[in-house]
Amino acid sequence: MVIGRIADGIVQGVEDTGAAISEVFREPTIRLGVTGLARAGKTVFITSLVANLMDRGRMPGLQAASSGQITAAWLQPQPDDTVPRFAFEEHLAALTGPEPRWPEPTSAVSELRLSLKVQPQGIWGTFSGPRTVHLDIIDYPGEWLLDLELLDKDYAAWSADVLSLARGRSEAEGFLADLDAADGDAMLDEPVAQGLTRSYIGYLRAARVAGYSDCTPGRFLMPGEMEGSPALTFVPMPAAGGRAPRGSLRREMERRYEAYKARVVKPFFREHFARIDRQVVLVDLLGAIHAGPRAMEDLGRSMNNLLGAFRPGPTAWLTRLLGQKRVDRILFAATKADHIHHSQHGRMTAIMEALLRQARDRADFAGAKTRAMAIAALRATVEETREVNGESLGMVRGRLLDTGKEALLYPGTLPEEPSRLLVPAQDGAERWLDGDYSVMHFAPAARTLKPGEGPPHIRLDLAAEFLIGDKLR
């Protein structure tokens, strides 16, 4: 055991030294995955992050920016020729134009390369001078990420899990009625299969609008060019004692489910997800709280389940040699922090940490660094304090998305103890006992950016420091 520990120490020392030398004499690349479930703000996050890395006046929390180590930043052609480019310029124009608006959300994988000229610190920087660090940002839908969990489930297990959730949701009543009317042991009738799939997709869409996060398969909500294909024409069906007859509806549903995993989920994992170094998971926590305890519990379960797909932890030297990688830093970011007064941001972060306690413990145990944070990639509101019945209330003011008029919002007070939300959610409560939590949808504020400054934000600089700061020193 002693010899083993000595050997491990030697290997680790050689590995660390080799990595340091290697990064001096080449242009290192950081592959940052950005994902989030519906309405979490992926497009805005990426756009504001890139804009603020190019014009760093609002990035004091990023050490390499505040110290002047980043001397230049520019966009370059991305390395993956078959992946669509993230439309940065179009999205930035939408957010900062004369009539600012939220950009259209992305519904497929896209990529953008931002190159940073960095002056390293320490002895290596003295010898090498400035170096170029490439930041490859990979944008992909969170719904697709949830599909990675399917790789460990056969059709029967997936069906049982999905139907168990559906029976507790009013949005599934129509689909469950259609499913009860179908005979899984009857010979496959394609119109029947298509009708059940349309009914199931209708349920998934309604569930997402209601605030639920666990809506698999993810491609059913974002099918793209695969819409109507057999690989996207199946539904969960209950087991009926033994395997269904050959050629039956249930047997074909099982075959198509396996085809979906083999031809849709696995290629995404191999081609994109498995090459990610750092990861951001954006979460609309306030939206889930507003939707109620069931949506909150569903969000927690989804986020804890999907963490296993990240294979978190440090990569051993042999594993790196074989070309396999692990995500070694994961940021869970609760977005839209500008929708509440800054005095509640600490509570928002505490709720996020408690919601993801199991997931974070598992990642930390495996050696990955994780962090929960409340952020706003683009600040759309300003804060005000009002006296109401002798009580000082922190409020936010912004331009309403649907009317364009300014409004002052007091969204309610988040509980100091996260258990006040988590326990009712875990117990299956229908509504919060302590009060309601309001949400307004604000439009981007019209503003003129000063030279050298990116769009205003909340803690985007601290998020960047956690995700890539160590690679810029």
PDB file of C-alpha atoms in Angstrom, residues 29-257:
ATOM      1  CA  THR A  29      -8.751  24.338 -25.475  1.00  0.00           C
ATOM      2  CA  ILE A  30     -11.542  24.409 -22.921  1.00  0.00           C
ATOM      3  CA  ARG A  31     -14.758  22.758 -24.090  1.00  0.00           C
ATOM      4  CA  LEU A  32     -17.590  24.335 -22.092  1.00  0.00           C
ATOM      5  CA  GLY A  33     -20.995  22.688 -22.280  1.00  0.00           C
ATOM      6  CA  VAL A  34     -24.001  24.921 -21.684  1.00  0.00           C
ATOM      7  CA  THR A  35     -27.392  23.375 -21.149  1.00  0.00           C
ATOM      8  CA  GLY A  36     -30.623  24.065 -19.360  1.00  0.00           C
ATOM      9  CA  LEU A  37     -34.207  22.996 -19.339  1.00  0.00           C
ATOM     10  CA  ALA A  38     -36.980  25.044 -20.928  1.00  0.00           C
ATOM     11  CA  ARG A  39     -36.965  28.777 -20.176  1.00  0.00           C
ATOM     12  CA  ALA A  40     -33.650  28.627 -18.297  1.00  0.00           C
ATOM     13  CA  GLY A  41     -31.967  31.131 -20.648  1.00  0.00           C
ATOM     14  CA  LYS A  42     -29.175  29.244 -22.459  1.00  0.00           C
ATOM     15  CA  THR A  43     -29.068  31.550 -25.458  1.00  0.00           C
ATOM     16  CA  VAL A  44     -28.907  34.686 -23.314  1.00  0.00           C
ATOM     17  CA  PHE A  45     -26.236  33.152 -21.067  1.00  0.00           C
ATOM     18  CA  ILE A  46     -23.919  32.283 -23.949  1.00  0.00           C
ATOM     19  CA  THR A  47     -24.455  35.603 -25.714  1.00  0.00           C
ATOM     20  CA  SER A  48     -23.787  37.681 -22.603  1.00  0.00           C
ATOM     21  CA  LEU A  49     -20.821  35.544 -21.535  1.00  0.00           C
ATOM     22  CA  VAL A  50     -19.089  35.942 -24.894  1.00  0.00           C
ATOM     23  CA  ALA A  51     -19.880  39.664 -25.096  1.00  0.00           C
ATOM     24  CA  ASN A  52     -18.512  40.229 -21.590  1.00  0.00           C
ATOM     25  CA  LEU A  53     -15.352  38.238 -22.313  1.00  0.00           C
ATOM     26  CA  MET A  54     -14.736  40.364 -25.384  1.00  0.00           C
ATOM     27  CA  ASP A  55     -15.443  43.649 -23.534  1.00  0.00           C
ATOM     28  CA  ARG A  56     -14.433  42.917 -19.953  1.00  0.00           C
ATOM     29  CA  GLY A  57     -15.348  46.133 -18.124  1.00  0.00           C
ATOM     30  CA  ARG A  58     -18.102  44.362 -16.150  1.00  0.00           C
ATOM     31  CA  MET A  59     -16.037  41.275 -15.244  1.00  0.00           C
ATOM     32  CA  PRO A  60     -14.134  42.173 -12.033  1.00  0.00           C
ATOM     33  CA  GLY A  61     -14.816  38.755 -10.532  1.00  0.00           C
ATOM     34  CA  LEU A  62     -12.862  37.032 -13.312  1.00  0.00           C
ATOM     35  CA  GLN A  63      -9.297  37.328 -12.039  1.00  0.00           C
ATOM     36  CA  ALA A  64      -7.645  37.116 -15.449  1.00  0.00           C
ATOM     37  CA  ALA A  65      -9.799  40.019 -16.622  1.00  0.00           C
ATOM     38  CA  SER A  66      -9.394  42.292 -13.585  1.00  0.00           C
ATOM     39  CA  SER A  67      -5.622  41.695 -13.479  1.00  0.00           C
ATOM     40  CA  GLY A  68      -5.187  42.452 -17.165  1.00  0.00           C
ATOM     41  CA  GLN A  69      -3.913  38.955 -18.006  1.00  0.00           C
ATOM     42  CA  ILE A  70      -6.481  38.714 -20.809  1.00  0.00           C
ATOM     43  CA  THR A  71      -5.082  41.110 -23.365  1.00  0.00           C
ATOM     44  CA  ALA A  72      -7.368  40.326 -26.305  1.00  0.00           C
ATOM     45  CA  ALA A  73     -10.396  38.234 -27.255  1.00  0.00           C
ATOM     46  CA  TRP A  74     -11.769  37.420 -30.681  1.00  0.00           C
ATOM     47  CA  LEU A  75     -14.090  34.961 -32.393  1.00  0.00           C
ATOM     48  CA  GLN A  76     -12.644  32.282 -34.648  1.00  0.00           C
ATOM     49  CA  PRO A  77     -14.091  29.541 -36.844  1.00  0.00           C
ATOM     50  CA  GLN A  78     -15.150  26.621 -34.689  1.00  0.00           C
ATOM     51  CA  PRO A  79     -13.256  23.331 -34.922  1.00  0.00           C
ATOM     52  CA  ASP A  80     -16.288  21.131 -35.702  1.00  0.00           C
ATOM     53  CA  ASP A  81     -17.299  21.723 -39.311  1.00  0.00           C
ATOM     54  CA  THR A  82     -20.520  19.712 -39.099  1.00  0.00           C
ATOM     55  CA  VAL A  83     -21.981  21.545 -36.068  1.00  0.00           C
ATOM     56  CA  PRO A  84     -24.013  24.742 -36.671  1.00  0.00           C
ATOM     57  CA  ARG A  85     -22.410  27.954 -35.445  1.00  0.00           C
ATOM     58  CA  PHE A  86     -24.058  29.686 -32.487  1.00  0.00           C
ATOM     59  CA  ALA A  87     -25.562  32.887 -33.921  1.00  0.00           C
ATOM     60  CA  PHE A  88     -23.798  35.221 -31.487  1.00  0.00           C
ATOM     61  CA  GLU A  89     -24.007  38.420 -33.507  1.00  0.00           C
ATOM     62  CA  GLU A  90     -27.714  37.964 -34.232  1.00  0.00           C
ATOM     63  CA  HIS A  91     -28.546  37.234 -30.589  1.00  0.00           C
ATOM     64  CA  LEU A  92     -26.453  40.163 -29.293  1.00  0.00           C
ATOM     65  CA  ALA A  93     -28.193  42.536 -31.707  1.00  0.00           C
ATOM     66  CA  ALA A  94     -31.564  41.329 -30.408  1.00  0.00           C
ATOM     67  CA  LEU A  95     -30.569  41.965 -26.779  1.00  0.00           C
ATOM     68  CA  THR A  96     -28.866  45.340 -27.234  1.00  0.00           C
ATOM     69  CA  GLY A  97     -30.594  46.904 -30.253  1.00  0.00           C
ATOM     70  CA  PRO A  98     -32.801  50.018 -30.259  1.00  0.00           C
ATOM     71  CA  GLU A  99     -35.826  47.844 -29.421  1.00  0.00           C
ATOM     72  CA  PRO A 100     -34.288  45.056 -27.358  1.00  0.00           C
ATOM     73  CA  ARG A 101     -35.953  41.655 -27.292  1.00  0.00           C
ATOM     74  CA  TRP A 102     -35.143  38.181 -26.111  1.00  0.00           C
ATOM     75  CA  PRO A 103     -33.549  36.099 -28.882  1.00  0.00           C
ATOM     76  CA  GLU A 104     -35.217  33.003 -30.240  1.00  0.00           C
ATOM     77  CA  PRO A 105     -34.179  29.946 -28.198  1.00  0.00           C
ATOM     78  CA  THR A 106     -31.934  27.366 -29.795  1.00  0.00           C
ATOM     79  CA  SER A 107     -33.347  23.887 -30.375  1.00  0.00           C
ATOM     80  CA  ALA A 108     -30.294  21.920 -31.498  1.00  0.00           C
ATOM     81  CA  VAL A 109     -26.575  21.627 -30.869  1.00  0.00           C
ATOM     82  CA  SER A 110     -24.522  24.685 -31.819  1.00  0.00           C
ATOM     83  CA  GLU A 111     -20.963  25.802 -31.157  1.00  0.00           C
ATOM     84  CA  LEU A 112     -18.845  28.934 -30.914  1.00  0.00           C
ATOM     85  CA  ARG A 113     -15.091  29.401 -30.475  1.00  0.00           C
ATOM     86  CA  LEU A 114     -13.788  32.396 -28.554  1.00  0.00           C
ATOM     87  CA  SER A 115      -9.999  32.758 -28.428  1.00  0.00           C
ATOM     88  CA  LEU A 116      -8.339  34.624 -25.563  1.00  0.00           C
ATOM     89  CA  LYS A 117      -4.816  36.021 -25.566  1.00  0.00           C
ATOM     90  CA  VAL A 118      -3.557  35.460 -22.019  1.00  0.00           C
ATOM     91  CA  GLN A 119      -0.321  36.370 -20.251  1.00  0.00           C
ATOM     92  CA  PRO A 120       0.410  33.420 -17.910  1.00  0.00           C
ATOM     93  CA  GLN A 121       1.605  33.950 -14.372  1.00  0.00           C
ATOM     94  CA  GLY A 122       4.683  32.449 -12.751  1.00  0.00           C
ATOM     95  CA  ILE A 123       7.889  31.117 -14.199  1.00  0.00           C
ATOM     96  CA  TRP A 124       6.310  29.594 -17.291  1.00  0.00           C
ATOM     97  CA  GLY A 125       4.828  32.943 -18.249  1.00  0.00           C
ATOM     98  CA  THR A 126       8.260  34.573 -17.986  1.00  0.00           C
ATOM     99  CA  PHE A 127       9.702  32.178 -20.553  1.00  0.00           C
ATOM    100  CA  SER A 128       6.734  31.781 -22.864  1.00  0.00           C
ATOM    101  CA  GLY A 129       5.082  35.188 -23.079  1.00  0.00           C
ATOM    102  CA  PRO A 130       1.392  35.482 -24.033  1.00  0.00           C
ATOM    103  CA  ARG A 131      -0.449  32.357 -25.132  1.00  0.00           C
ATOM    104  CA  THR A 132      -3.800  31.687 -26.787  1.00  0.00           C
ATOM    105  CA  VAL A 133      -6.519  29.802 -24.944  1.00  0.00           C
ATOM    106  CA  HIS A 134      -9.492  28.627 -26.989  1.00  0.00           C
ATOM    107  CA  LEU A 135     -12.913  28.490 -25.363  1.00  0.00           C
ATOM    108  CA  ASP A 136     -15.234  26.222 -27.345  1.00  0.00           C
ATOM    109  CA  ILE A 137     -18.803  26.726 -26.142  1.00  0.00           C
ATOM    110  CA  ILE A 138     -21.196  23.881 -26.946  1.00  0.00           C
ATOM    111  CA  ASP A 139     -24.871  24.744 -26.636  1.00  0.00           C
ATOM    112  CA  TYR A 140     -27.304  21.834 -26.406  1.00  0.00           C
ATOM    113  CA  PRO A 141     -30.892  21.402 -25.154  1.00  0.00           C
ATOM    114  CA  GLY A 142     -31.323  20.185 -21.603  1.00  0.00           C
ATOM    115  CA  GLU A 143     -34.123  17.923 -22.786  1.00  0.00           C
ATOM    116  CA  TRP A 144     -31.534  15.956 -24.744  1.00  0.00           C
ATOM    117  CA  LEU A 145     -29.354  15.674 -21.664  1.00  0.00           C
ATOM    118  CA  LEU A 146     -32.182  14.015 -19.744  1.00  0.00           C
ATOM    119  CA  ASP A 147     -32.220  11.336 -22.447  1.00  0.00           C
ATOM    120  CA  LEU A 148     -28.789  10.102 -21.343  1.00  0.00           C
ATOM    121  CA  GLU A 149     -30.526   8.513 -18.373  1.00  0.00           C
ATOM    122  CA  LEU A 150     -32.367   6.262 -20.839  1.00  0.00           C
ATOM    123  CA  LEU A 151     -29.124   4.473 -21.720  1.00  0.00           C
ATOM    124  CA  ASP A 152     -29.294   2.616 -18.391  1.00  0.00           C
ATOM    125  CA  LYS A 153     -32.973   1.667 -18.729  1.00  0.00           C
ATOM    126  CA  ASP A 154     -34.712  -0.944 -20.826  1.00  0.00           C
ATOM    127  CA  TYR A 155     -38.132  -0.264 -22.276  1.00  0.00           C
ATOM    128  CA  ALA A 156     -40.036  -1.869 -19.407  1.00  0.00           C
ATOM    129  CA  ALA A 157     -38.203   0.165 -16.738  1.00  0.00           C
ATOM    130  CA  TRP A 158     -38.568   3.406 -18.668  1.00  0.00           C
ATOM    131  CA  SER A 159     -42.273   2.793 -19.262  1.00  0.00           C
ATOM    132  CA  ALA A 160     -42.881   2.032 -15.596  1.00  0.00           C
ATOM    133  CA  ASP A 161     -41.106   5.220 -14.481  1.00  0.00           C
ATOM    134  CA  VAL A 162     -42.817   7.488 -17.012  1.00  0.00           C
ATOM    135  CA  LEU A 163     -46.304   6.100 -16.411  1.00  0.00           C
ATOM    136  CA  SER A 164     -45.850   6.377 -12.651  1.00  0.00           C
ATOM    137  CA  LEU A 165     -45.163  10.103 -13.048  1.00  0.00           C
ATOM    138  CA  ALA A 166     -47.948  10.571 -15.595  1.00  0.00           C
ATOM    139  CA  ARG A 167     -50.612   9.112 -13.299  1.00  0.00           C
ATOM    140  CA  GLY A 168     -49.928  11.911 -10.829  1.00  0.00           C
ATOM    141  CA  ARG A 169     -50.291  14.696 -13.415  1.00  0.00           C
ATOM    142  CA  SER A 170     -53.595  16.036 -14.668  1.00  0.00           C
ATOM    143  CA  GLU A 171     -51.913  16.943 -17.972  1.00  0.00           C
ATOM    144  CA  ALA A 172     -51.615  13.207 -18.773  1.00  0.00           C
ATOM    145  CA  GLU A 173     -55.313  12.316 -18.460  1.00  0.00           C
ATOM    146  CA  GLY A 174     -55.966  12.366 -22.199  1.00  0.00           C
ATOM    147  CA  PHE A 175     -52.912  10.290 -23.058  1.00  0.00           C
ATOM    148  CA  LEU A 176     -53.612   7.742 -20.327  1.00  0.00           C
ATOM    149  CA  ALA A 177     -57.174   7.337 -21.620  1.00  0.00           C
ATOM    150  CA  ASP A 178     -55.853   6.746 -25.147  1.00  0.00           C
ATOM    151  CA  LEU A 179     -53.327   4.269 -23.814  1.00  0.00           C
ATOM    152  CA  ASP A 180     -55.977   2.337 -21.888  1.00  0.00           C
ATOM    153  CA  ALA A 181     -58.007   2.036 -25.081  1.00  0.00           C
ATOM    154  CA  ALA A 182     -55.075   0.522 -27.022  1.00  0.00           C
ATOM    155  CA  ASP A 183     -54.334  -3.193 -27.118  1.00  0.00           C
ATOM    156  CA  GLY A 184     -50.595  -3.658 -26.771  1.00  0.00           C
ATOM    157  CA  ASP A 185     -50.766  -7.311 -27.822  1.00  0.00           C
ATOM    158  CA  ALA A 186     -52.638  -6.558 -31.049  1.00  0.00           C
ATOM    159  CA  MET A 187     -50.735  -6.479 -34.321  1.00  0.00           C
ATOM    160  CA  LEU A 188     -49.040  -3.162 -35.072  1.00  0.00           C
ATOM    161  CA  ASP A 189     -51.305  -0.642 -36.782  1.00  0.00           C
ATOM    162  CA  GLU A 190     -49.192   2.359 -37.798  1.00  0.00           C
ATOM    163  CA  PRO A 191     -52.015   4.935 -37.526  1.00  0.00           C
ATOM    164  CA  VAL A 192     -52.646   3.717 -33.973  1.00  0.00           C
ATOM    165  CA  ALA A 193     -48.948   4.094 -33.117  1.00  0.00           C
ATOM    166  CA  GLN A 194     -48.883   7.590 -34.615  1.00  0.00           C
ATOM    167  CA  GLY A 195     -52.059   8.609 -32.796  1.00  0.00           C
ATOM    168  CA  LEU A 196     -50.684   7.440 -29.445  1.00  0.00           C
ATOM    169  CA  THR A 197     -47.448   9.318 -30.108  1.00  0.00           C
ATOM    170  CA  ARG A 198     -49.305  12.552 -30.888  1.00  0.00           C
ATOM    171  CA  SER A 199     -51.279  12.127 -27.677  1.00  0.00           C
ATOM    172  CA  TYR A 200     -48.102  11.491 -25.700  1.00  0.00           C
ATOM    173  CA  ILE A 201     -46.333  14.519 -27.199  1.00  0.00           C
ATOM    174  CA  GLY A 202     -49.358  16.639 -26.312  1.00  0.00           C
ATOM    175  CA  TYR A 203     -49.010  15.478 -22.717  1.00  0.00           C
ATOM    176  CA  LEU A 204     -45.270  16.284 -22.678  1.00  0.00           C
ATOM    177  CA  ARG A 205     -45.886  19.784 -23.995  1.00  0.00           C
ATOM    178  CA  ALA A 206     -48.609  20.443 -21.437  1.00  0.00           C
ATOM    179  CA  ALA A 207     -46.384  19.094 -18.659  1.00  0.00           C
ATOM    180  CA  ARG A 208     -43.552  21.407 -19.681  1.00  0.00           C
ATOM    181  CA  VAL A 209     -45.895  24.420 -19.709  1.00  0.00           C
ATOM    182  CA  ALA A 210     -47.046  23.396 -16.211  1.00  0.00           C
ATOM    183  CA  GLY A 211     -43.441  23.620 -15.014  1.00  0.00           C
ATOM    184  CA  TYR A 212     -42.403  19.958 -15.026  1.00  0.00           C
ATOM    185  CA  SER A 213     -38.826  19.135 -16.030  1.00  0.00           C
ATOM    186  CA  ASP A 214     -38.790  15.362 -16.495  1.00  0.00           C
ATOM    187  CA  CYS A 215     -40.291  15.062 -19.992  1.00  0.00           C
ATOM    188  CA  THR A 216     -38.574  12.266 -21.886  1.00  0.00           C
ATOM    189  CA  PRO A 217     -37.739  11.458 -24.607  1.00  0.00           C
ATOM    190  CA  GLY A 218     -36.345  14.942 -25.100  1.00  0.00           C
ATOM    191  CA  ARG A 219     -36.360  14.824 -28.898  1.00  0.00           C
ATOM    192  CA  PHE A 220     -40.137  14.478 -28.863  1.00  0.00           C
ATOM    193  CA  LEU A 221     -40.272  18.147 -27.830  1.00  0.00           C
ATOM    194  CA  MET A 222     -37.489  19.195 -30.228  1.00  0.00           C
ATOM    195  CA  PRO A 223     -37.624  16.682 -33.102  1.00  0.00           C
ATOM    196  CA  GLY A 224     -36.044  18.754 -35.855  1.00  0.00           C
ATOM    197  CA  GLU A 225     -35.568  16.828 -39.084  1.00  0.00           C
ATOM    198  CA  MET A 226     -36.469  13.547 -37.339  1.00  0.00           C
ATOM    199  CA  GLU A 227     -40.108  14.502 -36.781  1.00  0.00           C
ATOM    200  CA  GLY A 228     -42.433  11.689 -37.830  1.00  0.00           C
ATOM    201  CA  SER A 229     -39.661   9.072 -38.097  1.00  0.00           C
ATOM    202  CA  PRO A 230     -40.199   5.620 -36.523  1.00  0.00           C
ATOM    203  CA  ALA A 231     -37.429   6.397 -34.001  1.00  0.00           C
ATOM    204  CA  LEU A 232     -39.678   9.199 -32.701  1.00  0.00           C
ATOM    205  CA  THR A 233     -42.934   7.252 -32.917  1.00  0.00           C
ATOM    206  CA  PHE A 234     -43.291   5.283 -29.697  1.00  0.00           C
ATOM    207  CA  VAL A 235     -44.834   5.669 -26.265  1.00  0.00           C
ATOM    208  CA  PRO A 236     -44.464   4.026 -22.861  1.00  0.00           C
ATOM    209  CA  MET A 237     -46.771   1.036 -22.409  1.00  0.00           C
ATOM    210  CA  PRO A 238     -47.458  -1.002 -19.274  1.00  0.00           C
ATOM    211  CA  ALA A 239     -46.115  -4.541 -19.054  1.00  0.00           C
ATOM    212  CA  ALA A 240     -48.833  -7.150 -19.501  1.00  0.00           C
ATOM    213  CA  GLY A 241     -47.162 -10.261 -18.149  1.00  0.00           C
ATOM    214  CA  GLY A 242     -44.336 -11.626 -20.250  1.00  0.00           C
ATOM    215  CA  ARG A 243     -42.971 -10.261 -23.479  1.00  0.00           C
ATOM    216  CA  ALA A 244     -45.419  -9.035 -26.085  1.00  0.00           C
ATOM    217  CA  PRO A 245     -45.972 -11.190 -29.185  1.00  0.00           C
ATOM    218  CA  ARG A 246     -43.773 -10.623 -32.221  1.00  0.00           C
ATOM    219  CA  GLY A 247     -45.238  -7.987 -34.515  1.00  0.00           C
ATOM    220  CA  SER A 248     -47.471  -6.547 -31.792  1.00  0.00           C
ATOM    221  CA  LEU A 249     -47.882  -2.873 -30.955  1.00  0.00           C
ATOM    222  CA  ARG A 250     -46.036  -3.156 -27.635  1.00  0.00           C
ATOM    223  CA  ARG A 251     -43.188  -5.178 -29.176  1.00  0.00           C
ATOM    224  CA  GLU A 252     -42.731  -2.536 -31.887  1.00  0.00           C
ATOM    225  CA  MET A 253     -42.774   0.248 -29.293  1.00  0.00           C
ATOM    226  CA  GLU A 254     -39.967  -1.536 -27.473  1.00  0.00           C
ATOM    227  CA  ARG A 255     -37.961  -1.941 -30.696  1.00  0.00           C
ATOM    228  CA  ARG A 256     -38.327   1.742 -31.554  1.00  0.00           C
ATOM    229  CA  TYR A 257     -37.337   2.787 -28.035  1.00  0.00           C
TER     230      TYR A 257
END
